[in-house]
Amino acid sequence: MKPDGPLSYGNLKLQSSSDVRISPNVHFNYFAHPLDLARCVSGLKKIGDLLNTKSLKAFKGTEGYKFFGPTLPLNQTDDASFGQFCRDTVSSFWHYHGGCLVGKVVDSSLRVIGINALRVVDGSTFNSSPGTNPQATLMMLGRHTGLKMLEQRSS
Ligand SMILES: Cc1cc2nc3c(=O)[nH]c(=O)nc-3n(C[C@H](O)[C@H](O)[C@H](O)COP(=O)(O)OP(=O)(O)OC[C@H]3O[C@@H](n4cnc5c(N)ncnc54)[C@H](O)[C@@H]3O)c2cc1C
């Protein structure tokens, strides 16, 4: 489950300002905001409801459904167990972005603030998660920015 627009904030700290091979320290701080946890609990309970439907029973083996990882809590009314399940299973995928935010590091034209001749056009400038695999959004952002630059040069 991937909640849109989590309210919890983490932070990213560069380990090196000169060597790009040294990965930054990332502290995700998931579920720091109680509403994020409540959304996760509600989403997982919905999935639990779905798994209990007649339509899905046909896919159930003798030992229940086969899951990768831990199974959902059995008691659908036990919010605390669902909350713990969220905390235990939350993980980050390979789609980090948002380290060079529009308005903070770059302006709305993706120019590095204070340096007009330098733009950053990549996933670091996303204000929010595109909610899908990011490559397509990145390619469109590159094309859009490139076309805008050409337009500006010719006017
Ligand atoms: C294992 C894995 C699988 C993935 N699978 C998919 C997938 O199936 N579909 C999908 O849509 N996305 C996938 N992604 C995510 C996708 O690869 C990234 O979101 C995307 O590549 C990000 O593009 P970007 O241009 O923002 O950054 P990057 O592709 O990371 O490019 C940034 C570049 O900037 C360079 N750089 C950084 N700092 C400096 C500096 N100071 N000076 C000079 N150069 C610098 C880096 O070396 C790098 O080449 C996957 C990611 C991983 C890790």
PDB file of C-alpha atoms and ligand atoms in Angstrom:
ATOM      1  CA  MET A   1       0.000   0.000   0.000  1.00  0.00           C
ATOM      2  CA  LYS A   2       1.363   3.427  -0.931  1.00  0.00           C
ATOM      3  CA  PRO A   3      -0.467   6.309   0.755  1.00  0.00           C
ATOM      4  CA  ASP A   4      -0.526   9.491  -1.289  1.00  0.00           C
ATOM      5  CA  GLY A   5       1.004  12.558   0.321  1.00  0.00           C
ATOM      6  CA  PRO A   6       2.141  11.253   3.698  1.00  0.00           C
ATOM      7  CA  LEU A   7       2.134  13.927   6.404  1.00  0.00           C
ATOM      8  CA  SER A   8       5.232  12.616   8.168  1.00  0.00           C
ATOM      9  CA  TYR A   9       8.540  14.239   7.287  1.00  0.00           C
ATOM     10  CA  GLY A  10      11.974  12.677   7.357  1.00  0.00           C
ATOM     11  CA  ASN A  11      15.303  14.103   6.370  1.00  0.00           C
ATOM     12  CA  LEU A  12      18.239  13.522   4.066  1.00  0.00           C
ATOM     13  CA  LYS A  13      21.791  14.378   5.091  1.00  0.00           C
ATOM     14  CA  LEU A  14      24.679  14.430   2.634  1.00  0.00           C
ATOM     15  CA  GLN A  15      27.637  12.355   3.742  1.00  0.00           C
ATOM     16  CA  SER A  16      29.890  14.004   1.191  1.00  0.00           C
ATOM     17  CA  SER A  17      29.462  17.267  -0.684  1.00  0.00           C
ATOM     18  CA  SER A  18      31.974  16.269  -3.363  1.00  0.00           C
ATOM     19  CA  ASP A  19      31.817  12.488  -3.913  1.00  0.00           C
ATOM     20  CA  VAL A  20      28.523  11.396  -5.529  1.00  0.00           C
ATOM     21  CA  ARG A  21      29.371   7.727  -4.881  1.00  0.00           C
ATOM     22  CA  ILE A  22      28.853   8.206  -1.169  1.00  0.00           C
ATOM     23  CA  SER A  23      25.156   7.752  -0.479  1.00  0.00           C
ATOM     24  CA  PRO A  24      23.401  10.252   1.768  1.00  0.00           C
ATOM     25  CA  ASN A  25      21.905   9.302   5.124  1.00  0.00           C
ATOM     26  CA  VAL A  26      18.148   9.082   4.762  1.00  0.00           C
ATOM     27  CA  HIS A  27      15.836   9.057   7.782  1.00  0.00           C
ATOM     28  CA  PHE A  28      12.351   8.231   6.512  1.00  0.00           C
ATOM     29  CA  ASN A  29      10.513   8.812   9.775  1.00  0.00           C
ATOM     30  CA  TYR A  30       7.459   6.911   8.586  1.00  0.00           C
ATOM     31  CA  PHE A  31       4.257   7.183  10.614  1.00  0.00           C
ATOM     32  CA  ALA A  32       5.541  10.081  12.724  1.00  0.00           C
ATOM     33  CA  HIS A  33       2.181  11.723  11.976  1.00  0.00           C
ATOM     34  CA  PRO A  34      -0.717   9.736  13.489  1.00  0.00           C
ATOM     35  CA  LEU A  35      -2.891  10.261  10.401  1.00  0.00           C
ATOM     36  CA  ASP A  36      -0.374   8.359   8.252  1.00  0.00           C
ATOM     37  CA  LEU A  37      -0.653   5.373  10.553  1.00  0.00           C
ATOM     38  CA  ALA A  38      -4.453   5.672  10.618  1.00  0.00           C
ATOM     39  CA  ARG A  39      -4.502   5.656   6.790  1.00  0.00           C
ATOM     40  CA  CYS A  40      -2.295   2.577   6.678  1.00  0.00           C
ATOM     41  CA  VAL A  41      -4.513   0.772   9.212  1.00  0.00           C
ATOM     42  CA  SER A  42      -7.639   1.699   7.284  1.00  0.00           C
ATOM     43  CA  GLY A  43      -6.133   0.608   3.936  1.00  0.00           C
ATOM     44  CA  LEU A  44      -4.966  -2.723   5.305  1.00  0.00           C
ATOM     45  CA  LYS A  45      -8.327  -3.417   6.923  1.00  0.00           C
ATOM     46  CA  LYS A  46      -9.911  -2.807   3.542  1.00  0.00           C
ATOM     47  CA  ILE A  47      -7.527  -5.370   2.049  1.00  0.00           C
ATOM     48  CA  GLY A  48      -8.497  -7.739   4.901  1.00  0.00           C
ATOM     49  CA  ASP A  49     -12.183  -7.231   4.010  1.00  0.00           C
ATOM     50  CA  LEU A  50     -11.398  -7.956   0.382  1.00  0.00           C
ATOM     51  CA  LEU A  51      -9.559 -11.169   1.233  1.00  0.00           C
ATOM     52  CA  ASN A  52     -12.600 -12.303   3.203  1.00  0.00           C
ATOM     53  CA  THR A  53     -14.994 -11.935   0.269  1.00  0.00           C
ATOM     54  CA  LYS A  54     -16.609 -14.893  -1.451  1.00  0.00           C
ATOM     55  CA  SER A  55     -14.934 -14.008  -4.754  1.00  0.00           C
ATOM     56  CA  LEU A  56     -11.450 -14.317  -3.292  1.00  0.00           C
ATOM     57  CA  LYS A  57     -12.173 -17.461  -1.269  1.00  0.00           C
ATOM     58  CA  ALA A  58     -11.723 -19.437  -4.501  1.00  0.00           C
ATOM     59  CA  PHE A  59      -8.044 -18.508  -4.414  1.00  0.00           C
ATOM     60  CA  LYS A  60      -7.550 -19.572  -0.810  1.00  0.00           C
ATOM     61  CA  GLY A  61      -5.542 -22.764  -0.212  1.00  0.00           C
ATOM     62  CA  THR A  62      -5.959 -25.074   2.794  1.00  0.00           C
ATOM     63  CA  GLU A  63      -3.464 -22.991   4.744  1.00  0.00           C
ATOM     64  CA  GLY A  64      -4.977 -19.668   3.719  1.00  0.00           C
ATOM     65  CA  TYR A  65      -3.510 -17.248   1.226  1.00  0.00           C
ATOM     66  CA  LYS A  66       0.144 -17.378   0.347  1.00  0.00           C
ATOM     67  CA  PHE A  67       1.822 -14.085   1.199  1.00  0.00           C
ATOM     68  CA  PHE A  68       5.319 -12.800   0.831  1.00  0.00           C
ATOM     69  CA  GLY A  69       6.128 -11.753   4.367  1.00  0.00           C
ATOM     70  CA  PRO A  70       3.919 -11.694   7.446  1.00  0.00           C
ATOM     71  CA  THR A  71       0.169 -12.268   7.189  1.00  0.00           C
ATOM     72  CA  LEU A  72      -2.376  -9.619   8.115  1.00  0.00           C
ATOM     73  CA  PRO A  73      -3.630  -9.701  11.720  1.00  0.00           C
ATOM     74  CA  LEU A  74      -6.581 -12.091  12.009  1.00  0.00           C
ATOM     75  CA  ASN A  75      -8.698  -9.859  14.220  1.00  0.00           C
ATOM     76  CA  GLN A  76     -10.046  -7.207  11.855  1.00  0.00           C
ATOM     77  CA  THR A  77     -11.098  -4.976  14.771  1.00  0.00           C
ATOM     78  CA  ASP A  78      -7.692  -4.882  16.438  1.00  0.00           C
ATOM     79  CA  ASP A  79      -6.343  -1.510  15.257  1.00  0.00           C
ATOM     80  CA  ALA A  80      -3.229  -1.790  17.438  1.00  0.00           C
ATOM     81  CA  SER A  81      -2.149  -5.015  15.703  1.00  0.00           C
ATOM     82  CA  PHE A  82      -2.776  -3.451  12.306  1.00  0.00           C
ATOM     83  CA  GLY A  83      -0.715  -0.424  13.394  1.00  0.00           C
ATOM     84  CA  GLN A  84       2.114  -2.717  14.441  1.00  0.00           C
ATOM     85  CA  PHE A  85       1.822  -4.568  11.123  1.00  0.00           C
ATOM     86  CA  CYS A  86       2.207  -1.220   9.308  1.00  0.00           C
ATOM     87  CA  ARG A  87       5.313  -0.324  11.315  1.00  0.00           C
ATOM     88  CA  ASP A  88       6.856  -3.777  10.893  1.00  0.00           C
ATOM     89  CA  THR A  89       6.341  -4.041   7.165  1.00  0.00           C
ATOM     90  CA  VAL A  90       6.791  -0.466   5.879  1.00  0.00           C
ATOM     91  CA  SER A  91       9.705  -0.246   3.480  1.00  0.00           C
ATOM     92  CA  SER A  92      11.143   2.049   0.861  1.00  0.00           C
ATOM     93  CA  PHE A  93      11.491   1.096  -2.724  1.00  0.00           C
ATOM     94  CA  TRP A  94      14.128   2.292  -5.185  1.00  0.00           C
ATOM     95  CA  HIS A  95      12.326   5.476  -6.009  1.00  0.00           C
ATOM     96  CA  TYR A  96      13.891   8.140  -3.813  1.00  0.00           C
ATOM     97  CA  HIS A  97      13.136  11.671  -4.897  1.00  0.00           C
ATOM     98  CA  GLY A  98      12.568  15.160  -3.553  1.00  0.00           C
ATOM     99  CA  GLY A  99      16.056  16.108  -2.338  1.00  0.00           C
ATOM    100  CA  CYS A 100      16.282  19.323  -4.376  1.00  0.00           C
ATOM    101  CA  LEU A 101      12.845  20.805  -3.856  1.00  0.00           C
ATOM    102  CA  VAL A 102      11.196  23.404  -6.072  1.00  0.00           C
ATOM    103  CA  GLY A 103      11.045  26.626  -4.082  1.00  0.00           C
ATOM    104  CA  LYS A 104      13.814  25.573  -1.699  1.00  0.00           C
ATOM    105  CA  VAL A 105      16.805  24.750  -3.925  1.00  0.00           C
ATOM    106  CA  VAL A 106      15.501  25.420  -7.425  1.00  0.00           C
ATOM    107  CA  ASP A 107      12.895  27.924  -8.609  1.00  0.00           C
ATOM    108  CA  SER A 108       9.739  27.136 -10.596  1.00  0.00           C
ATOM    109  CA  SER A 109      11.832  26.925 -13.820  1.00  0.00           C
ATOM    110  CA  LEU A 110      14.096  24.398 -12.083  1.00  0.00           C
ATOM    111  CA  ARG A 111      16.953  26.934 -12.018  1.00  0.00           C
ATOM    112  CA  VAL A 112      19.220  26.596  -9.024  1.00  0.00           C
ATOM    113  CA  ILE A 113      18.299  29.612  -6.912  1.00  0.00           C
ATOM    114  CA  GLY A 114      20.964  32.294  -7.289  1.00  0.00           C
ATOM    115  CA  ILE A 115      22.621  30.634 -10.317  1.00  0.00           C
ATOM    116  CA  ASN A 116      20.689  31.393 -13.507  1.00  0.00           C
ATOM    117  CA  ALA A 117      22.775  29.207 -15.817  1.00  0.00           C
ATOM    118  CA  LEU A 118      22.223  25.946 -13.915  1.00  0.00           C
ATOM    119  CA  ARG A 119      19.098  23.816 -13.819  1.00  0.00           C
ATOM    120  CA  VAL A 120      18.387  20.565 -12.051  1.00  0.00           C
ATOM    121  CA  VAL A 121      15.945  18.400 -14.006  1.00  0.00           C
ATOM    122  CA  ASP A 122      15.557  15.080 -12.264  1.00  0.00           C
ATOM    123  CA  GLY A 123      13.606  13.249  -9.594  1.00  0.00           C
ATOM    124  CA  SER A 124      15.183  15.316  -6.859  1.00  0.00           C
ATOM    125  CA  THR A 125      12.879  18.203  -7.834  1.00  0.00           C
ATOM    126  CA  PHE A 126       9.586  16.356  -7.278  1.00  0.00           C
ATOM    127  CA  ASN A 127       7.438  18.082  -4.698  1.00  0.00           C
ATOM    128  CA  SER A 128       5.370  14.966  -4.285  1.00  0.00           C
ATOM    129  CA  SER A 129       5.517  11.367  -5.342  1.00  0.00           C
ATOM    130  CA  PRO A 130       4.095  10.815  -8.847  1.00  0.00           C
ATOM    131  CA  GLY A 131       2.420   7.696  -7.430  1.00  0.00           C
ATOM    132  CA  THR A 132       3.767   5.415 -10.119  1.00  0.00           C
ATOM    133  CA  ASN A 133       7.135   4.333 -11.453  1.00  0.00           C
ATOM    134  CA  PRO A 134       8.994   7.624 -11.781  1.00  0.00           C
ATOM    135  CA  GLN A 135      10.877   7.179 -15.063  1.00  0.00           C
ATOM    136  CA  ALA A 136       7.985   8.259 -17.267  1.00  0.00           C
ATOM    137  CA  THR A 137       7.418  11.421 -15.219  1.00  0.00           C
ATOM    138  CA  LEU A 138      11.152  12.170 -15.327  1.00  0.00           C
ATOM    139  CA  MET A 139      11.333  11.782 -19.090  1.00  0.00           C
ATOM    140  CA  MET A 140       8.335  14.090 -19.521  1.00  0.00           C
ATOM    141  CA  LEU A 141       9.878  16.614 -17.146  1.00  0.00           C
ATOM    142  CA  GLY A 142      13.123  16.523 -19.162  1.00  0.00           C
ATOM    143  CA  ARG A 143      11.289  17.018 -22.439  1.00  0.00           C
ATOM    144  CA  HIS A 144       9.039  19.752 -21.050  1.00  0.00           C
ATOM    145  CA  THR A 145      11.981  21.684 -19.593  1.00  0.00           C
ATOM    146  CA  GLY A 146      14.086  21.225 -22.744  1.00  0.00           C
ATOM    147  CA  LEU A 147      11.271  22.567 -24.942  1.00  0.00           C
ATOM    148  CA  LYS A 148      10.750  25.529 -22.629  1.00  0.00           C
ATOM    149  CA  MET A 149      14.460  26.353 -22.777  1.00  0.00           C
ATOM    150  CA  LEU A 150      14.451  26.211 -26.594  1.00  0.00           C
ATOM    151  CA  GLU A 151      11.369  28.430 -26.657  1.00  0.00           C
ATOM    152  CA  GLN A 152      13.020  30.986 -24.381  1.00  0.00           C
ATOM    153  CA  ARG A 153      16.175  30.997 -26.484  1.00  0.00           C
ATOM    154  CA  SER A 154      14.306  31.634 -29.699  1.00  0.00           C
ATOM    155  CA  SER A 155      12.114  34.459 -28.305  1.00  0.00           C
TER     156      SER A 155
HETATM  157  C1  LIG B   1      17.195  -1.035  -8.713  1.00  0.00           C
HETATM  158  C2  LIG B   1      16.250   0.024  -9.233  1.00  0.00           C
HETATM  159  C3  LIG B   1      15.211  -0.331 -10.060  1.00  0.00           C
HETATM  160  C4  LIG B   1      14.341   0.635 -10.564  1.00  0.00           C
HETATM  161  N1  LIG B   1      13.329   0.271 -11.393  1.00  0.00           N
HETATM  162  C5  LIG B   1      12.546   1.213 -11.939  1.00  0.00           C
HETATM  163  C6  LIG B   1      11.531   0.867 -12.885  1.00  0.00           C
HETATM  164  O1  LIG B   1      11.333  -0.308 -13.229  1.00  0.00           O
HETATM  165  N2  LIG B   1      10.752   1.854 -13.392  1.00  0.00           N
HETATM  166  C7  LIG B   1      10.912   3.166 -13.027  1.00  0.00           C
HETATM  167  O2  LIG B   1      10.165   4.015 -13.510  1.00  0.00           O
HETATM  168  N3  LIG B   1      11.863   3.515 -12.137  1.00  0.00           N
HETATM  169  C8  LIG B   1      12.690   2.584 -11.593  1.00  0.00           C
HETATM  170  N4  LIG B   1      13.661   2.945 -10.705  1.00  0.00           N
HETATM  171  C9  LIG B   1      13.764   4.360 -10.310  1.00  0.00           C
HETATM  172  C10 LIG B   1      14.482   5.171 -11.374  1.00  0.00           C
HETATM  173  O3  LIG B   1      15.655   4.489 -11.785  1.00  0.00           O
HETATM  174  C11 LIG B   1      14.854   6.515 -10.780  1.00  0.00           C
HETATM  175  O4  LIG B   1      13.700   7.131 -10.220  1.00  0.00           O
HETATM  176  C12 LIG B   1      15.412   7.410 -11.870  1.00  0.00           C
HETATM  177  O5  LIG B   1      16.550   6.836 -12.460  1.00  0.00           O
HETATM  178  C13 LIG B   1      15.788   8.718 -11.274  1.00  0.00           C
HETATM  179  O6  LIG B   1      16.286   9.500 -12.337  1.00  0.00           O
HETATM  180  P1  LIG B   1      17.002  10.835 -12.030  1.00  0.00           P
HETATM  181  O7  LIG B   1      17.398  11.403 -13.349  1.00  0.00           O
HETATM  182  O8  LIG B   1      16.183  11.652 -11.087  1.00  0.00           O
HETATM  183  O9  LIG B   1      18.290  10.407 -11.180  1.00  0.00           O
HETATM  184  P2  LIG B   1      19.447   9.392 -11.542  1.00  0.00           P
HETATM  185  O10 LIG B   1      19.067   8.448 -12.637  1.00  0.00           O
HETATM  186  O11 LIG B   1      19.903   8.849 -10.211  1.00  0.00           O
HETATM  187  O12 LIG B   1      20.540  10.350 -12.129  1.00  0.00           O
HETATM  188  C14 LIG B   1      21.226  11.263 -11.313  1.00  0.00           C
HETATM  189  C15 LIG B   1      22.585  11.393 -11.912  1.00  0.00           C
HETATM  190  O13 LIG B   1      23.215  12.521 -11.337  1.00  0.00           O
HETATM  191  C16 LIG B   1      24.533  12.155 -11.023  1.00  0.00           C
HETATM  192  N5  LIG B   1      24.943  13.064  -9.949  1.00  0.00           N
HETATM  193  C17 LIG B   1      24.498  13.116  -8.681  1.00  0.00           C
HETATM  194  N6  LIG B   1      25.107  14.091  -8.010  1.00  0.00           N
HETATM  195  C18 LIG B   1      25.946  14.681  -8.863  1.00  0.00           C
HETATM  196  C19 LIG B   1      26.868  15.761  -8.761  1.00  0.00           C
HETATM  197  N7  LIG B   1      27.030  16.438  -7.638  1.00  0.00           N
HETATM  198  N8  LIG B   1      27.560  16.107  -9.851  1.00  0.00           N
HETATM  199  C20 LIG B   1      27.402  15.445 -11.014  1.00  0.00           C
HETATM  200  N9  LIG B   1      26.555  14.403 -11.193  1.00  0.00           N
HETATM  201  C21 LIG B   1      25.837  14.034 -10.115  1.00  0.00           C
HETATM  202  C22 LIG B   1      24.458  10.708 -10.615  1.00  0.00           C
HETATM  203  O14 LIG B   1      25.712  10.075 -10.743  1.00  0.00           O
HETATM  204  C23 LIG B   1      23.437  10.176 -11.641  1.00  0.00           C
HETATM  205  O15 LIG B   1      24.032   9.763 -12.844  1.00  0.00           O
HETATM  206  C24 LIG B   1      14.531   1.988 -10.201  1.00  0.00           C
HETATM  207  C25 LIG B   1      15.593   2.350  -9.366  1.00  0.00           C
HETATM  208  C26 LIG B   1      16.442   1.377  -8.887  1.00  0.00           C
HETATM  209  C27 LIG B   1      17.603   1.795  -8.011  1.00  0.00           C
END
